[in-house]
Amino acid sequence: MNSQAYQSVLASHLLPNAEFLAGENWKYQQDNAPIHSSNSTKNWFQANNVETLKWSRQWSSDLSPIENLWGDLARRVYANERHFTSSIELKFTIEDEWYKTDPELCQKIVSSMRTRVFKVIRRNGSYTGF
């Protein structure tokens, strides 16, 4: 994925749903991946009035719910020390396992964010980026 494709996903999925899911005064959280921090993406956020949270690399696994989901997905894909003979087989297995992801797991991960934020604040003293 590149910055333009990322922005297209945001336009199609984030913008139409954010207020419904997070309320009026929402802020978007992302890590510092190159497609997230490119000038093009920063300009897209500004043009679409999307405020983002300031992000520290040290918080990536603590405050990024998708990291937990990727970990769960990887465990299922490689369960029982499974190995793949081709990239196509791996791709199909990842897609298959992705669609089997329990929505309750997603909700549980998202619901844990409040606790995660407070743990990071306690561990680091304070945070003024919110």
PDB file of C-alpha atoms in Angstrom:
ATOM      1  CA  MET A   1       0.000   0.000   0.000  1.00  0.00           C
ATOM      2  CA  ASN A   2       1.200   3.504  -0.700  1.00  0.00           C
ATOM      3  CA  SER A   3       0.110   6.889   0.672  1.00  0.00           C
ATOM      4  CA  GLN A   4      -2.496   7.451  -2.027  1.00  0.00           C
ATOM      5  CA  ALA A   5      -4.087   4.042  -1.476  1.00  0.00           C
ATOM      6  CA  TYR A   6      -4.085   4.674   2.278  1.00  0.00           C
ATOM      7  CA  GLN A   7      -5.808   8.014   1.784  1.00  0.00           C
ATOM      8  CA  SER A   8      -8.390   6.346  -0.419  1.00  0.00           C
ATOM      9  CA  VAL A   9      -9.171   3.833   2.345  1.00  0.00           C
ATOM     10  CA  LEU A  10      -9.470   6.686   4.847  1.00  0.00           C
ATOM     11  CA  ALA A  11     -11.798   8.594   2.526  1.00  0.00           C
ATOM     12  CA  SER A  12     -13.982   5.528   1.950  1.00  0.00           C
ATOM     13  CA  HIS A  13     -14.097   4.158   5.481  1.00  0.00           C
ATOM     14  CA  LEU A  14     -12.838   6.613   8.090  1.00  0.00           C
ATOM     15  CA  LEU A  15     -14.573   9.802   7.037  1.00  0.00           C
ATOM     16  CA  PRO A  16     -18.077   8.338   6.601  1.00  0.00           C
ATOM     17  CA  ASN A  17     -17.950   6.382   9.895  1.00  0.00           C
ATOM     18  CA  ALA A  18     -15.745   8.180  12.419  1.00  0.00           C
ATOM     19  CA  GLU A  19     -18.324  10.481  13.960  1.00  0.00           C
ATOM     20  CA  PHE A  20     -20.859   7.660  14.276  1.00  0.00           C
ATOM     21  CA  LEU A  21     -18.287   5.371  15.938  1.00  0.00           C
ATOM     22  CA  ALA A  22     -16.347   7.876  18.051  1.00  0.00           C
ATOM     23  CA  GLY A  23     -18.568  10.921  18.538  1.00  0.00           C
ATOM     24  CA  GLU A  24     -18.211  14.515  17.429  1.00  0.00           C
ATOM     25  CA  ASN A  25     -14.760  15.411  18.720  1.00  0.00           C
ATOM     26  CA  TRP A  26     -12.818  12.372  17.588  1.00  0.00           C
ATOM     27  CA  LYS A  27      -9.107  12.174  16.812  1.00  0.00           C
ATOM     28  CA  TYR A  28      -7.445   9.614  14.610  1.00  0.00           C
ATOM     29  CA  GLN A  29      -4.667   7.374  15.906  1.00  0.00           C
ATOM     30  CA  GLN A  30      -2.036   5.826  13.687  1.00  0.00           C
ATOM     31  CA  ASP A  31       1.595   4.863  14.016  1.00  0.00           C
ATOM     32  CA  ASN A  32       4.561   6.386  12.218  1.00  0.00           C
ATOM     33  CA  ALA A  33       4.590   4.054   9.214  1.00  0.00           C
ATOM     34  CA  PRO A  34       5.863   5.906   6.130  1.00  0.00           C
ATOM     35  CA  ILE A  35       2.446   5.951   4.435  1.00  0.00           C
ATOM     36  CA  HIS A  36       0.954   7.428   7.620  1.00  0.00           C
ATOM     37  CA  SER A  37       3.552  10.152   8.061  1.00  0.00           C
ATOM     38  CA  SER A  38       4.166  11.160   4.448  1.00  0.00           C
ATOM     39  CA  ASN A  39       3.672  14.791   3.504  1.00  0.00           C
ATOM     40  CA  SER A  40       0.920  13.687   1.151  1.00  0.00           C
ATOM     41  CA  THR A  41      -0.987  11.996   3.973  1.00  0.00           C
ATOM     42  CA  LYS A  42      -0.404  14.915   6.344  1.00  0.00           C
ATOM     43  CA  ASN A  43      -1.836  17.221   3.667  1.00  0.00           C
ATOM     44  CA  TRP A  44      -4.803  14.873   3.212  1.00  0.00           C
ATOM     45  CA  PHE A  45      -5.552  14.997   6.943  1.00  0.00           C
ATOM     46  CA  GLN A  46      -5.360  18.778   6.932  1.00  0.00           C
ATOM     47  CA  ALA A  47      -7.569  19.103   3.842  1.00  0.00           C
ATOM     48  CA  ASN A  48     -10.161  16.778   5.428  1.00  0.00           C
ATOM     49  CA  ASN A  49     -10.010  18.382   8.891  1.00  0.00           C
ATOM     50  CA  VAL A  50      -8.843  15.170  10.532  1.00  0.00           C
ATOM     51  CA  GLU A  51      -6.915  15.721  13.742  1.00  0.00           C
ATOM     52  CA  THR A  52      -4.387  13.036  14.610  1.00  0.00           C
ATOM     53  CA  LEU A  53      -2.887  12.106  17.943  1.00  0.00           C
ATOM     54  CA  LYS A  54       0.818  12.726  18.394  1.00  0.00           C
ATOM     55  CA  TRP A  55       2.603   9.395  18.390  1.00  0.00           C
ATOM     56  CA  SER A  56       5.739   8.019  20.010  1.00  0.00           C
ATOM     57  CA  ARG A  57       7.487   4.935  18.620  1.00  0.00           C
ATOM     58  CA  GLN A  58       7.745   3.463  22.118  1.00  0.00           C
ATOM     59  CA  TRP A  59       3.946   3.206  22.359  1.00  0.00           C
ATOM     60  CA  SER A  60       3.399   1.279  19.160  1.00  0.00           C
ATOM     61  CA  SER A  61       2.397  -2.076  20.623  1.00  0.00           C
ATOM     62  CA  ASP A  62       0.662  -0.576  23.668  1.00  0.00           C
ATOM     63  CA  LEU A  63      -1.586   1.878  21.881  1.00  0.00           C
ATOM     64  CA  SER A  64      -2.129   0.294  18.509  1.00  0.00           C
ATOM     65  CA  PRO A  65      -5.023  -2.177  18.676  1.00  0.00           C
ATOM     66  CA  ILE A  66      -4.195  -3.550  15.241  1.00  0.00           C
ATOM     67  CA  GLU A  67      -0.866  -4.855  16.575  1.00  0.00           C
ATOM     68  CA  ASN A  68      -2.797  -7.217  18.847  1.00  0.00           C
ATOM     69  CA  LEU A  69      -5.007  -8.302  15.985  1.00  0.00           C
ATOM     70  CA  TRP A  70      -1.975  -8.942  13.747  1.00  0.00           C
ATOM     71  CA  GLY A  71      -0.446 -11.045  16.540  1.00  0.00           C
ATOM     72  CA  ASP A  72      -3.594 -13.114  16.861  1.00  0.00           C
ATOM     73  CA  LEU A  73      -3.794 -13.541  13.095  1.00  0.00           C
ATOM     74  CA  ALA A  74      -0.134 -14.622  12.865  1.00  0.00           C
ATOM     75  CA  ARG A  75      -0.642 -17.220  15.617  1.00  0.00           C
ATOM     76  CA  ARG A  76      -3.588 -18.695  13.726  1.00  0.00           C
ATOM     77  CA  VAL A  77      -1.831 -18.631  10.331  1.00  0.00           C
ATOM     78  CA  TYR A  78       1.260 -20.384  11.703  1.00  0.00           C
ATOM     79  CA  ALA A  79      -0.561 -22.661  14.177  1.00  0.00           C
ATOM     80  CA  ASN A  80       1.065 -26.045  14.725  1.00  0.00           C
ATOM     81  CA  GLU A  81       4.308 -24.708  13.180  1.00  0.00           C
ATOM     82  CA  ARG A  82       2.697 -24.602   9.757  1.00  0.00           C
ATOM     83  CA  HIS A  83       4.938 -23.786   6.788  1.00  0.00           C
ATOM     84  CA  PHE A  84       3.889 -22.639   3.335  1.00  0.00           C
ATOM     85  CA  THR A  85       5.198 -23.798  -0.028  1.00  0.00           C
ATOM     86  CA  SER A  86       4.182 -20.657  -1.922  1.00  0.00           C
ATOM     87  CA  SER A  87       3.289 -17.039  -1.342  1.00  0.00           C
ATOM     88  CA  ILE A  88      -0.144 -17.719  -2.875  1.00  0.00           C
ATOM     89  CA  GLU A  89      -0.854 -20.433  -0.294  1.00  0.00           C
ATOM     90  CA  LEU A  90       0.246 -18.052   2.470  1.00  0.00           C
ATOM     91  CA  LYS A  91      -1.912 -15.243   1.057  1.00  0.00           C
ATOM     92  CA  PHE A  92      -5.017 -17.452   0.908  1.00  0.00           C
ATOM     93  CA  THR A  93      -4.416 -18.721   4.439  1.00  0.00           C
ATOM     94  CA  ILE A  94      -4.037 -15.170   5.775  1.00  0.00           C
ATOM     95  CA  GLU A  95      -7.248 -14.084   4.028  1.00  0.00           C
ATOM     96  CA  ASP A  96      -9.096 -17.153   5.270  1.00  0.00           C
ATOM     97  CA  GLU A  97      -7.980 -16.581   8.857  1.00  0.00           C
ATOM     98  CA  TRP A  98      -8.702 -12.840   8.613  1.00  0.00           C
ATOM     99  CA  TYR A  99     -12.328 -13.527   7.695  1.00  0.00           C
ATOM    100  CA  LYS A 100     -12.573 -15.987  10.588  1.00  0.00           C
ATOM    101  CA  THR A 101     -11.553 -13.280  13.076  1.00  0.00           C
ATOM    102  CA  ASP A 102     -14.090 -13.142  15.868  1.00  0.00           C
ATOM    103  CA  PRO A 103     -15.740  -9.682  15.971  1.00  0.00           C
ATOM    104  CA  GLU A 104     -15.861 -10.018  19.755  1.00  0.00           C
ATOM    105  CA  LEU A 105     -12.048 -10.157  19.783  1.00  0.00           C
ATOM    106  CA  CYS A 106     -11.953  -6.884  17.850  1.00  0.00           C
ATOM    107  CA  GLN A 107     -14.370  -5.299  20.317  1.00  0.00           C
ATOM    108  CA  LYS A 108     -12.374  -6.593  23.282  1.00  0.00           C
ATOM    109  CA  ILE A 109      -9.146  -5.125  21.878  1.00  0.00           C
ATOM    110  CA  VAL A 110     -10.753  -1.746  21.183  1.00  0.00           C
ATOM    111  CA  SER A 111     -12.454  -1.731  24.591  1.00  0.00           C
ATOM    112  CA  SER A 112      -9.079  -2.233  26.269  1.00  0.00           C
ATOM    113  CA  MET A 113      -7.791   1.094  24.924  1.00  0.00           C
ATOM    114  CA  ARG A 114      -8.800   3.158  27.949  1.00  0.00           C
ATOM    115  CA  THR A 115      -6.801   0.873  30.232  1.00  0.00           C
ATOM    116  CA  ARG A 116      -3.846   0.854  27.828  1.00  0.00           C
ATOM    117  CA  VAL A 117      -3.751   4.645  27.644  1.00  0.00           C
ATOM    118  CA  PHE A 118      -3.700   4.976  31.429  1.00  0.00           C
ATOM    119  CA  LYS A 119      -0.940   2.349  31.727  1.00  0.00           C
ATOM    120  CA  VAL A 120       1.202   4.267  29.229  1.00  0.00           C
ATOM    121  CA  ILE A 121       0.574   7.526  31.096  1.00  0.00           C
ATOM    122  CA  ARG A 122       1.532   5.932  34.433  1.00  0.00           C
ATOM    123  CA  ARG A 123       4.642   4.313  32.945  1.00  0.00           C
ATOM    124  CA  ASN A 124       5.810   7.521  31.260  1.00  0.00           C
ATOM    125  CA  GLY A 125       4.834  10.043  33.895  1.00  0.00           C
ATOM    126  CA  SER A 126       2.482  12.173  31.803  1.00  0.00           C
ATOM    127  CA  TYR A 127       1.411  12.817  28.276  1.00  0.00           C
ATOM    128  CA  THR A 128       0.254  16.150  26.932  1.00  0.00           C
ATOM    129  CA  GLY A 129      -0.487  15.135  23.346  1.00  0.00           C
ATOM    130  CA  PHE A 130      -4.221  14.496  23.805  1.00  0.00           C
TER     131      PHE A 130
END
